[in-house]
Coordinates of C-alpha atoms in Angstrom, one line a residue:
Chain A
X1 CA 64.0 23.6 -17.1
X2 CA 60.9 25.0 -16.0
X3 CA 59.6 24.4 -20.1
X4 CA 60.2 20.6 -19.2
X5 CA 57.8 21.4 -15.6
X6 CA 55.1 23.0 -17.6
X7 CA 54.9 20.2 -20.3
X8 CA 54.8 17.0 -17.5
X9 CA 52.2 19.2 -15.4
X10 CA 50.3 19.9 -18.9
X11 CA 50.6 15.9 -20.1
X12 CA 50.0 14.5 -16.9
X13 CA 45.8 13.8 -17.4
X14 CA 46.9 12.5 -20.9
X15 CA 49.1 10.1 -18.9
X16 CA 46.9 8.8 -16.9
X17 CA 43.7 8.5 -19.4
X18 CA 46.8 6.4 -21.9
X19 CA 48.7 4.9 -19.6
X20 CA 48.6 0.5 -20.0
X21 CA 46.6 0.5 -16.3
X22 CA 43.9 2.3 -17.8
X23 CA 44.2 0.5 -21.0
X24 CA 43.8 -2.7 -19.2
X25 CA 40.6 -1.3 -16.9
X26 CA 39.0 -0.3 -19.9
X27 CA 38.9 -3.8 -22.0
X28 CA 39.5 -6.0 -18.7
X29 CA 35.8 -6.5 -16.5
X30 CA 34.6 -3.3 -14.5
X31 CA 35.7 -2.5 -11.6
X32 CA 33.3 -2.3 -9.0
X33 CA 33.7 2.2 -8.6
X34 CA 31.9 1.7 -12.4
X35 CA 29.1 -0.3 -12.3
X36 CA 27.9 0.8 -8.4
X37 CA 24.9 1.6 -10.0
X38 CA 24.0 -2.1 -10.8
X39 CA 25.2 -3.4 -7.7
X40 CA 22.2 -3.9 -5.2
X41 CA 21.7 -2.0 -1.9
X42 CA 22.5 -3.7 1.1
X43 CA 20.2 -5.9 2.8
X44 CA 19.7 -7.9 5.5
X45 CA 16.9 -11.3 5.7
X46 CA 14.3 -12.2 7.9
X47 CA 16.0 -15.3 9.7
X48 CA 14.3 -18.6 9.0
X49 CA 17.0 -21.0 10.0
X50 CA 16.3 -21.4 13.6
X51 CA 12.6 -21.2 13.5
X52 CA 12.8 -25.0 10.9
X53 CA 11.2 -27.3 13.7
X54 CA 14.3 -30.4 13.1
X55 CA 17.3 -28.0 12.7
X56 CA 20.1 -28.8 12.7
X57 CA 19.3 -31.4 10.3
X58 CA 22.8 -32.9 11.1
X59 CA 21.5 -33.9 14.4
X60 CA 19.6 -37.2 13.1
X61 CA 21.4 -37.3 9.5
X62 CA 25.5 -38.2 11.3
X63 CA 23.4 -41.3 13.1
X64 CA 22.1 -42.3 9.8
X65 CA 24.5 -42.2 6.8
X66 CA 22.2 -43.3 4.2
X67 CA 23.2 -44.7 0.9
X68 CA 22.4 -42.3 -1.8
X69 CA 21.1 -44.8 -4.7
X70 CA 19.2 -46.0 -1.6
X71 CA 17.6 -42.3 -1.2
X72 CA 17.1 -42.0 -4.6
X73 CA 15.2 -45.3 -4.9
X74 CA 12.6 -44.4 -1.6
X75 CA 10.8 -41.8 -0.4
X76 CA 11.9 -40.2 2.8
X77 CA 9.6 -40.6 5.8
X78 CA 9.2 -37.6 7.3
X79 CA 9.7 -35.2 8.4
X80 CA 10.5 -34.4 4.9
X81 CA 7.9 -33.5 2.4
X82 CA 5.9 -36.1 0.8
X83 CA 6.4 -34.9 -2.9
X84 CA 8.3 -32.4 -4.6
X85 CA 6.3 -30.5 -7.0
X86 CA 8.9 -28.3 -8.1
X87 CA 11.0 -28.1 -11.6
X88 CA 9.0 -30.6 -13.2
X89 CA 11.0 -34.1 -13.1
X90 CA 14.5 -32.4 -13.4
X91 CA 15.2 -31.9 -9.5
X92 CA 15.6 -34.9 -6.8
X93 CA 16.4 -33.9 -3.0
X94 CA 20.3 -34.1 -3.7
X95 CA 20.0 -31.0 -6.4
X96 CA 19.6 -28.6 -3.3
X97 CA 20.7 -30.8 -0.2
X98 CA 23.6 -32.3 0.3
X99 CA 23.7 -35.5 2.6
X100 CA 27.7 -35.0 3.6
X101 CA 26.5 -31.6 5.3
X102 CA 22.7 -31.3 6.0
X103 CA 22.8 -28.7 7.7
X104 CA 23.4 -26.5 4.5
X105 CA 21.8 -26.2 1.4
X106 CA 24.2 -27.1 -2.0
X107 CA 24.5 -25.0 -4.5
X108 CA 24.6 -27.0 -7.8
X109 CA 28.6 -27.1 -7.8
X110 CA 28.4 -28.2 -4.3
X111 CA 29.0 -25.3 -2.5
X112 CA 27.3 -25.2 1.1
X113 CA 25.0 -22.2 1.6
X114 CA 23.2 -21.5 4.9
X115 CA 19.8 -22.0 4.9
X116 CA 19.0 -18.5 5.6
X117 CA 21.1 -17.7 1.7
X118 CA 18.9 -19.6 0.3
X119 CA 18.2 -17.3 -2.5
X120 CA 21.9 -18.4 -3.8
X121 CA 20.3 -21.5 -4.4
X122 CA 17.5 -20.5 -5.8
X123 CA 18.7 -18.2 -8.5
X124 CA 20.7 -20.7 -9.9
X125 CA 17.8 -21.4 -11.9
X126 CA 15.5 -18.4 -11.3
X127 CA 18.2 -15.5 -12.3
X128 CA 16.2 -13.0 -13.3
X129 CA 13.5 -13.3 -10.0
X130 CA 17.3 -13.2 -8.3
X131 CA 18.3 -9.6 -9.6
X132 CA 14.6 -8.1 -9.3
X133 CA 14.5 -9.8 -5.3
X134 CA 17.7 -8.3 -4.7
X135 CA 16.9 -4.7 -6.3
X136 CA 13.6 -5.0 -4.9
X137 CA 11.3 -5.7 -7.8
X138 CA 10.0 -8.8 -6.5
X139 CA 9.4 -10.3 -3.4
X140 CA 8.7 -8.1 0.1
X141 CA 10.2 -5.4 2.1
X142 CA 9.7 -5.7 5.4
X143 CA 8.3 -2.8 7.8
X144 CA 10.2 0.3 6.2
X145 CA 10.5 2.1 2.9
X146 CA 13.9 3.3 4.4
X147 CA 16.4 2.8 6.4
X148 CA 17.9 -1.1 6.8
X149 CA 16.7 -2.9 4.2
X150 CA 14.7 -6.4 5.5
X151 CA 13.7 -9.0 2.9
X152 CA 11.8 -12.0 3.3
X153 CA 13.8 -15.0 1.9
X154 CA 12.6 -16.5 -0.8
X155 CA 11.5 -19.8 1.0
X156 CA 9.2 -17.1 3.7
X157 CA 6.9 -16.8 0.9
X158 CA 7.3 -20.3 -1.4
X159 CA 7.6 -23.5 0.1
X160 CA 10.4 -24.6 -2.0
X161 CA 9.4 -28.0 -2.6
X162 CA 5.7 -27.2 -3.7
X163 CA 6.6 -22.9 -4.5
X164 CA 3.5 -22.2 -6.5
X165 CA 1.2 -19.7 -4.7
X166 CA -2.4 -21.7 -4.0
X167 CA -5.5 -20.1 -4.8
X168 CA -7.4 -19.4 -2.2
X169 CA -10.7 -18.0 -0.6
X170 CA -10.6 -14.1 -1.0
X171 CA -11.7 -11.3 1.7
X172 CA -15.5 -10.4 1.5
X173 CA -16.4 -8.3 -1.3
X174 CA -17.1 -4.8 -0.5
X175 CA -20.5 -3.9 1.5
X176 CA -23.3 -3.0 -0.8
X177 CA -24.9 0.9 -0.4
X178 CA -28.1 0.6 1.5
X179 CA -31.1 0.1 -1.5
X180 CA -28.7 -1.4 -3.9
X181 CA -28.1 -4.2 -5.0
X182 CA -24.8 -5.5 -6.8
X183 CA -24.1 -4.1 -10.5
X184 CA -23.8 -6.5 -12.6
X185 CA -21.1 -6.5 -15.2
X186 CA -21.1 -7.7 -18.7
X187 CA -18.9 -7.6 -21.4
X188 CA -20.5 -4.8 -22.6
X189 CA -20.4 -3.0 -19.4
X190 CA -22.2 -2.7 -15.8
X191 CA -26.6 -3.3 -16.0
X192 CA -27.1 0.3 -15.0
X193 CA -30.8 1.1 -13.7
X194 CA -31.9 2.8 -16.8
X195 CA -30.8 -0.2 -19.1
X196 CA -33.6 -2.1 -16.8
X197 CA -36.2 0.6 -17.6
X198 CA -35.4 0.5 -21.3
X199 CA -35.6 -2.7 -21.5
X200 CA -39.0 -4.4 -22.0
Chain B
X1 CA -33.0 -2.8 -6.9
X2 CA -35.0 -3.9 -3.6
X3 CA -36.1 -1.5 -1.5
X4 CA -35.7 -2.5 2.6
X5 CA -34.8 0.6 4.4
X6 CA -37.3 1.1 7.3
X7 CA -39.3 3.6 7.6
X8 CA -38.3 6.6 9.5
X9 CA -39.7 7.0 13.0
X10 CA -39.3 11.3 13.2
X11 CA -41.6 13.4 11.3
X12 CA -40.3 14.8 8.5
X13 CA -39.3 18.9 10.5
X14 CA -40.6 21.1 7.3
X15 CA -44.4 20.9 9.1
X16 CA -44.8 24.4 10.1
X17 CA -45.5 27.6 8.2
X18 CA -43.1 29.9 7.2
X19 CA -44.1 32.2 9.8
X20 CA -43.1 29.7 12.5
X21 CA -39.7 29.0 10.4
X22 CA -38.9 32.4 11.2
X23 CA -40.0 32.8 14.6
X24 CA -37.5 29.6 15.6
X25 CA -34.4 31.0 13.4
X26 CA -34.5 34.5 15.4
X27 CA -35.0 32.5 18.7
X28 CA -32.5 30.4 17.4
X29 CA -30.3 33.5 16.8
X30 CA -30.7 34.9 20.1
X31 CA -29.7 32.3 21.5
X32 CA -26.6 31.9 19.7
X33 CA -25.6 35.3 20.4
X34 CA -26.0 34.9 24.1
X35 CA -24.6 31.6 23.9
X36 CA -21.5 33.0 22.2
X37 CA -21.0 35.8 25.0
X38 CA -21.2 32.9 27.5
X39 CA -18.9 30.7 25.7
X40 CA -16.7 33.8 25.4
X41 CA -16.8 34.6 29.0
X42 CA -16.0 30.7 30.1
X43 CA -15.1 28.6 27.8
X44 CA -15.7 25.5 29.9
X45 CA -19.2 25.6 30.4
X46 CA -20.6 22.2 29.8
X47 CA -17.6 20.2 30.3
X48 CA -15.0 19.9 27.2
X49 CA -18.1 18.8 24.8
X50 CA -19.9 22.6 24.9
X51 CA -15.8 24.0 24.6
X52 CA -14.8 21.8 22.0
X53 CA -17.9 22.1 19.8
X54 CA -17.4 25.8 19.6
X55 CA -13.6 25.6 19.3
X56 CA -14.6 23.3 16.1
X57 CA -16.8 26.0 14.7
X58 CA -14.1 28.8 14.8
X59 CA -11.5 26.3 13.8
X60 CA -9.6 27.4 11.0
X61 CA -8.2 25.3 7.5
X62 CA -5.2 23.7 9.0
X63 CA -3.0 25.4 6.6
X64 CA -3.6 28.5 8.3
X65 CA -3.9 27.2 11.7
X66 CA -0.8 28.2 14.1
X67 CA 0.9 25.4 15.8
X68 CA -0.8 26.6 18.8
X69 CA -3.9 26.1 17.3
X70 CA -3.3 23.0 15.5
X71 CA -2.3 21.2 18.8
X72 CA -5.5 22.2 20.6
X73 CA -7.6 20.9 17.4
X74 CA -5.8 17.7 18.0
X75 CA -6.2 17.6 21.8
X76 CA -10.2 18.2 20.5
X77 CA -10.1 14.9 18.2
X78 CA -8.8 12.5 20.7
X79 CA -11.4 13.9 23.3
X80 CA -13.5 13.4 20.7
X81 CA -12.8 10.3 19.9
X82 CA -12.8 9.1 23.5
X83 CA -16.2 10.7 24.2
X84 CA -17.6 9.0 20.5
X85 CA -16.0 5.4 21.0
X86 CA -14.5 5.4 24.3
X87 CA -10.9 5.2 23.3
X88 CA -7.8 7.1 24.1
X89 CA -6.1 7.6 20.5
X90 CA -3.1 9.6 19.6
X91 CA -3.9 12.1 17.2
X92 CA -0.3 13.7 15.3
X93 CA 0.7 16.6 12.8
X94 CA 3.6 14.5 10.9
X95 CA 5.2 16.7 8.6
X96 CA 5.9 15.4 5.0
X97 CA 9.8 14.4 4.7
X98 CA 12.0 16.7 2.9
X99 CA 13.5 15.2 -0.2
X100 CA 10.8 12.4 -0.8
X101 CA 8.0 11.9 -3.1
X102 CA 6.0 9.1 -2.5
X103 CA 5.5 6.3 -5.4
X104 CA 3.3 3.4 -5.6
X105 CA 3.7 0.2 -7.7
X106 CA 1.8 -2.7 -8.4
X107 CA 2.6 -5.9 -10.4
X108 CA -0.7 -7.3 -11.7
X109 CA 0.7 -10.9 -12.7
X110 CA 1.4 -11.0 -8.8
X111 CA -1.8 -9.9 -7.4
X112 CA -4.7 -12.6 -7.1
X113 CA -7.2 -10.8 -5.9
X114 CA -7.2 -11.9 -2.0
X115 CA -8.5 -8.4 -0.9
X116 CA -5.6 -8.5 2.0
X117 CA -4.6 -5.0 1.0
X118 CA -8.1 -4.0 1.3
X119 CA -8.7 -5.8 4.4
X120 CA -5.3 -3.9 5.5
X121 CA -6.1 -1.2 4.9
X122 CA -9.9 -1.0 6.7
X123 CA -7.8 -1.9 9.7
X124 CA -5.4 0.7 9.3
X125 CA -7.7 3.4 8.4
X126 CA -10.5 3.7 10.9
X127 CA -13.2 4.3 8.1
X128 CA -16.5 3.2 9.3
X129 CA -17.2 -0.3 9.1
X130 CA -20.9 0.3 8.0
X131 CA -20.7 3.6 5.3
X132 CA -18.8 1.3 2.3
X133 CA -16.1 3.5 2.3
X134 CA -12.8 1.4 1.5
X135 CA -10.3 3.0 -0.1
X136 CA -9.3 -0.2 -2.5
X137 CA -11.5 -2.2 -4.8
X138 CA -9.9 -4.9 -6.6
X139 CA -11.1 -5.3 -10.0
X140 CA -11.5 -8.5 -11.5
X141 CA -11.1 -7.9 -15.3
X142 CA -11.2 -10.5 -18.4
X143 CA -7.8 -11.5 -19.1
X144 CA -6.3 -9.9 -22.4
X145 CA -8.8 -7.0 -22.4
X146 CA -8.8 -3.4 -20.2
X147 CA -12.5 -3.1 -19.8
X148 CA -12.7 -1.2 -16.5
X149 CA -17.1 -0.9 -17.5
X150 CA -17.4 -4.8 -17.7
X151 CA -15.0 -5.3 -14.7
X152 CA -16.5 -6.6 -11.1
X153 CA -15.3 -6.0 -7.4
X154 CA -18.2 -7.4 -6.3
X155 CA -16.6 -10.7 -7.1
X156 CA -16.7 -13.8 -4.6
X157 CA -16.0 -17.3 -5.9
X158 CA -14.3 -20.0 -3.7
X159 CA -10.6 -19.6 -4.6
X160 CA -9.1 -17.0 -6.5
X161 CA -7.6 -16.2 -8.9
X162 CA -10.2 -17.5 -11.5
X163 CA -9.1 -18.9 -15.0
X164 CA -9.1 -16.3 -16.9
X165 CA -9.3 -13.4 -15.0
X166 CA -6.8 -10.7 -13.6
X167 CA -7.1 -8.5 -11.0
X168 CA -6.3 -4.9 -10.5
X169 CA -6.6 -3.2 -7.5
X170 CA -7.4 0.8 -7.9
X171 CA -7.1 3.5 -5.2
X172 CA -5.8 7.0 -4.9
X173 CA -3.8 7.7 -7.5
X174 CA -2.3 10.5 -6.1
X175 CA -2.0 12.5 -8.9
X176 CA 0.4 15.3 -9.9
X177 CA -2.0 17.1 -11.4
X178 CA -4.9 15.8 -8.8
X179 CA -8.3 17.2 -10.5
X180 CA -10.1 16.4 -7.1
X181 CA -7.7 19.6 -5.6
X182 CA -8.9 21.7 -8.8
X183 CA -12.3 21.4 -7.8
X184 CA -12.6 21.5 -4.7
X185 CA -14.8 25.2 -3.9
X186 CA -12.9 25.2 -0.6
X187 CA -9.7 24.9 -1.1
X188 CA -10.1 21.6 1.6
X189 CA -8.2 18.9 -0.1
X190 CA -4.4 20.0 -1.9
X191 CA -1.2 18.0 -2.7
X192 CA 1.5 18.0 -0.2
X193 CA 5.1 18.6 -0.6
X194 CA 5.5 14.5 -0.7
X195 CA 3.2 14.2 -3.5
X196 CA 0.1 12.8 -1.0
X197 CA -3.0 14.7 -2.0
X198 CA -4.3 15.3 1.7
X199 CA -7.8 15.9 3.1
X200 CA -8.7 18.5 5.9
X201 CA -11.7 16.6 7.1
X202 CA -12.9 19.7 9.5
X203 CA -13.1 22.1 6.4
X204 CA -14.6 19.6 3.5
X205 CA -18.3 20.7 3.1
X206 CA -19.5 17.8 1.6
X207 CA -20.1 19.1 -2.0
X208 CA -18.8 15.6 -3.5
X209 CA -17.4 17.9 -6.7
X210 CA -14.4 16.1 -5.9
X211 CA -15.6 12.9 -6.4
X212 CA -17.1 13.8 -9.7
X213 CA -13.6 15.0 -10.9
X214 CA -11.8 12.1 -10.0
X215 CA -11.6 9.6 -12.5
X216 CA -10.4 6.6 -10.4
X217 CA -13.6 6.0 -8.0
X218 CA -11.1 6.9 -5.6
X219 CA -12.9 9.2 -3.3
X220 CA -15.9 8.3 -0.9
X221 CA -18.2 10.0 0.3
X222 CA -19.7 9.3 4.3
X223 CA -23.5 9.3 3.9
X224 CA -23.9 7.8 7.2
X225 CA -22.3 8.6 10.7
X226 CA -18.9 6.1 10.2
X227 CA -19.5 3.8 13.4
X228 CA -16.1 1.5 14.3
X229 CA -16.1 -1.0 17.1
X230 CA -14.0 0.3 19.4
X231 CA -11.5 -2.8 19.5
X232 CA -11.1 -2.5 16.2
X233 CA -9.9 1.1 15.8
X234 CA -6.2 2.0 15.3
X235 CA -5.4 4.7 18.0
X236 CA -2.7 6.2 16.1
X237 CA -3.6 8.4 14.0
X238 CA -2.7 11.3 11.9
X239 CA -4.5 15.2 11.4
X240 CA -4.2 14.9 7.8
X241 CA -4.7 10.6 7.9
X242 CA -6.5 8.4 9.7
X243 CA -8.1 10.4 12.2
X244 CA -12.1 9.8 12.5
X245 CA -14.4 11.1 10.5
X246 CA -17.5 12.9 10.7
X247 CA -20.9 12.2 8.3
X248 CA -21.2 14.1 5.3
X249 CA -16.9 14.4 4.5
X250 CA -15.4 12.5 1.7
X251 CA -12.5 10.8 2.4
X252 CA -9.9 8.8 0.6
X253 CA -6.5 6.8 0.6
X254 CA -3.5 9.0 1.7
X255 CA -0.4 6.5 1.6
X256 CA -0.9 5.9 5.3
X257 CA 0.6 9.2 6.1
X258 CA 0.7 8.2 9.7
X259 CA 2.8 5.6 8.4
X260 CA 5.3 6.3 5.3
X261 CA 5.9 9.5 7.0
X262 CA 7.6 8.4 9.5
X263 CA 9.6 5.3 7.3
X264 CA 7.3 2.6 7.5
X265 CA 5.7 0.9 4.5
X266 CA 1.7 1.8 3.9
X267 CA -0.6 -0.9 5.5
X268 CA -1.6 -2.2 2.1
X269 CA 2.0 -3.0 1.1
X270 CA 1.9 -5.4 4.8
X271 CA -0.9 -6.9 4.3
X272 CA -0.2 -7.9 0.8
X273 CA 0.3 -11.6 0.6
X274 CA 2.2 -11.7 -2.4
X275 CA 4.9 -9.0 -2.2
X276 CA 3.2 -7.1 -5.7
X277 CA 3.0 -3.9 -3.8
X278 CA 6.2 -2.0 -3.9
X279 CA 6.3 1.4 -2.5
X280 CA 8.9 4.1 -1.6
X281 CA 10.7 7.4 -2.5
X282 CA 10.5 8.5 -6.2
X283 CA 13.7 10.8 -5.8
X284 CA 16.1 8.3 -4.2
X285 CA 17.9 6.4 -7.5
X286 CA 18.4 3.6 -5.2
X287 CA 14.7 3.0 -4.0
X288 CA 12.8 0.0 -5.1
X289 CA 10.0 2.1 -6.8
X290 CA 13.0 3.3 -9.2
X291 CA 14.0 0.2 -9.8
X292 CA 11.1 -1.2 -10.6
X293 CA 10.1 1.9 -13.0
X294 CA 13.5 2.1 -14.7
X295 CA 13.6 -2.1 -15.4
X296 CA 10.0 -3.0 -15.9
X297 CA 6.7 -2.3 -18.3
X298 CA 4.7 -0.4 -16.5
X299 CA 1.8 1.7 -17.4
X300 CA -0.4 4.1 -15.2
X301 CA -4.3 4.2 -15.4
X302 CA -6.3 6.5 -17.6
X303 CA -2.8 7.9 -18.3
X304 CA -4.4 10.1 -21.3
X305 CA -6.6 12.1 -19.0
X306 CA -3.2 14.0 -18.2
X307 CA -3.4 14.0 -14.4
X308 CA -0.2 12.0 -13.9
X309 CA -0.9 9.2 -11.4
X310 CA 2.3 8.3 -8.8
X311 CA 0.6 5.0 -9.1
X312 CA 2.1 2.3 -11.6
X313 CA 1.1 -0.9 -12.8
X314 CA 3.6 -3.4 -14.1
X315 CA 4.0 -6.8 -15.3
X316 CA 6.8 -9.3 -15.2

């Protein structure tokens, strides 16, 4: 008897590690205790939803259901942009917003996000900007390097109809040493003093 | 090279004869030495100025200093710096963080040369406004080539970025193997247990060896007495940060220490318009610095020169 007691304490672990469950687990997809390494670290946004001067959208759009070959045909009068310079000619108003529910965004299966997730809608397209936003590899942390995590969304940064970041007028340059005067580069390397001298 | 610097009203003091030289150092010395037995006997002759000046001479390198010490030195700097610019400022000791070792990264096909991380950090840092001492320059290099000798930071069109152009903002490096701390004669300027090579400003002599060791431009030097409008100065400050400085120190970025070591991100990383400053804690497997070392291309500056930069550049 206590030979059998020995043996199923001995082949327990082997048990387990060949038993179907584990079987399963191994070629099935992995469970979440594996791949916590790759899942991001918790986060919260910096809320954009109620600062949107004509939220809720819903309030204007239930008085005015609009015909959507009729939207598609005209430009809306604002308050909404003027153009969409974004995704080339592949995107229309519909592709993120829904006119059934405008108060959300629409994924492209026509899920409703909140307009504070819009970075669900966004990396539909942009995946990879997605994972480095949500590991922190793109985009901005706000106010700490630890503690609660606070990101800017990704429409705090790009206005999502026109996202490209503008050029723009830089900060003064540096002040100049007193008695000196700029260096000026060249290909070849800054005009140093001496070059001047040298040179007839 | 045009010359406008005006003429200097005070004669030049090295006039008299040798003779006279030494007849003013022993009556100098005298002085001192019956100064010093005064001082001794009551320290607040003169008001705080007279105490404080001769509390500064006998003030020790703040690694040595007892925490008694250390929090009269910085009850000294924010009289100081209310006497100088008329402002009550809160000088601090914060300790570095146990477990944490500071990281910086920057993604140069994000950065377009805006100078808001410089203009950050000038407000951050109290560093006189008139003694060009900021602690970033932003390069503006040639696309496709690495030519730090042809690059310009003098650079001021009407928008940036500029076709073809990058930019790539340098600063302290903060090097493992720092050889400004190597060659220092004084022993005033070492790497703390976060990784933030640190400057005692009250035991730096002014040599500048530092500066010629340091292959980043990263260190500047105060030729002139660093003036700051008092509105603009940031009355939180740190011993081994952003306290003010005196002529004749060097000085140089220090991951806001008054900052990251108590959580918050540098001022460089706030002011950065386009999120391609990422900073945080090399040791923490979850930190966006790891992330962004352990996923992307990165590459450190002058890496062959061996002095290990916690500074990374990366691209997407």
């Amino acid at each position: 008897m206590w030979r059998l007691v020995l043996l199923s304490v001995f082949a327990l672990p082997f048990q387990i590690l060949w038993s179907p469950v584990a079987a399963v687990e191994q070629n099935g997809p992995p469970s979440p205790a594996r791949t916590s390494a790759a899942q991001p670290p918790p986060f919260t946004v910096v809320a954009r939803q109620d600062n949107l001067l004509f939220y809720p959208c819903g309030r204007c759009h239930e008085f005015m259901p609009e015909h959507p070959l009729l939207v598609a045909a005209t430009r809306p009068p604002p308050p909404h942009p003027e153009s969409l310079n974004h995704g080339g000619d592949r995107l229309w108003c519909q592709t993120c917003h829904s006119l059934d529910d405008a108060d959300h965004l629409r994924t492209l299966r026509g899920t409703p996000v909140p307009f504070d997730r819009a970075y669900l809608v966004c990396g539909q397209c942009h995946a990879n900007r997605e994972r480095d936003w949500l590991f922190g590899g793109h985009g901005k942390r706000v106010a700490n390097w630890r503690g609660t995590r606070e990101l800017y969304l990704c429409t705090n940064c790009h206005d999502p109809h026109d996202p490209t970041i503008k050029p723009r007028k830089p900060r003064k340059p540096p002040p100049l040493r007193a008695d000196l005067g700029p260096v000026a580069a060249t290909p070849k390397g800054p005009i140093m003093i001496w070059d001047e001298r040298v040179s007839p | 090279m045009t010359g406008n610097r005006e003429p200097r009203d005070a004669p030049c003091p090295r006039d008299g004869s040798r003779r006279e030289f030494l007849k003013n150092l022993g009556v100098g010395g005298v002085a001192t030495i019956a100064g010093t037995g005064v001082a001794l006997a009551a320290p607040n002759l003169g008001g705080d100025a007279l105490a404080d000046a001769w509390s500064d001479f006998f003030q020790d390198h703040y690694q040595r200093m007892t925490p008694e010490e250390l929090a009269n030195a910085l009850a000294r700097i924010e009289r100081r710096a209310r006497r100088r610019f008329g402002v009550d400022i809160r000088c601090e000791d914060t300790p570095p963080l146990d477990g944490v070792v500071f990281g910086y990264a920057l993604n140069i096909s994000k950065c377009r040369g805006y100078r808001e991380c410089v203009e950050g950090c000038v407000r951050e840092n109290n560093p006189g406004r008139d003694s060009q001492v900021q602690y970033i320059r932003v390069l503006e290099i040639d696309r496709g080539t690495m030519n730090l000798e042809g690059s310009d930071h003098y650079y001021d069109p009407e928008t940036v970025p500029r076709p073809g152009k990058f930019y790539l903002p340098v600063q302290c490096m903060q090097c493992d193997d720092p050889p400004c701390v190597k060659s220092c004669p004084v022993e005033a300027t070492w790497k703390e247990p976060d990784g933030i090579v640190v400057i005692d400003y009250d035991w730096c002599i002014g040599c500048r060896y530092c500066m010629a060791a340091c292959p980043y431009w990263a260190r500047h030097f105060n030729w002139t007495d660093p003036w700051i409008p008092p509105a603009e100065i940031n009355p939180v400050t740190n011993y081994l940060g952003n306290r003010p400085r005196a002529k004749g120190v060097t000085e140089k970025c220090h991951f806001c220490t008054q900052r990251t070591r108590k959580g918050r991100q540098p001022a460089c990383q706030e002011a950065c318009p386009t999120g391609a400053r990422i900073f945080g804690n090399l040791l923490d497997p979850t930190s966006e610095i790891r992330y962004v070392l352990e996923n992307k291309t990165v590459f450190r500056l002058k890496e062959e020169l061996g002095t290990d930069p916690k500074f990374w550049y990366f691209t997407d």
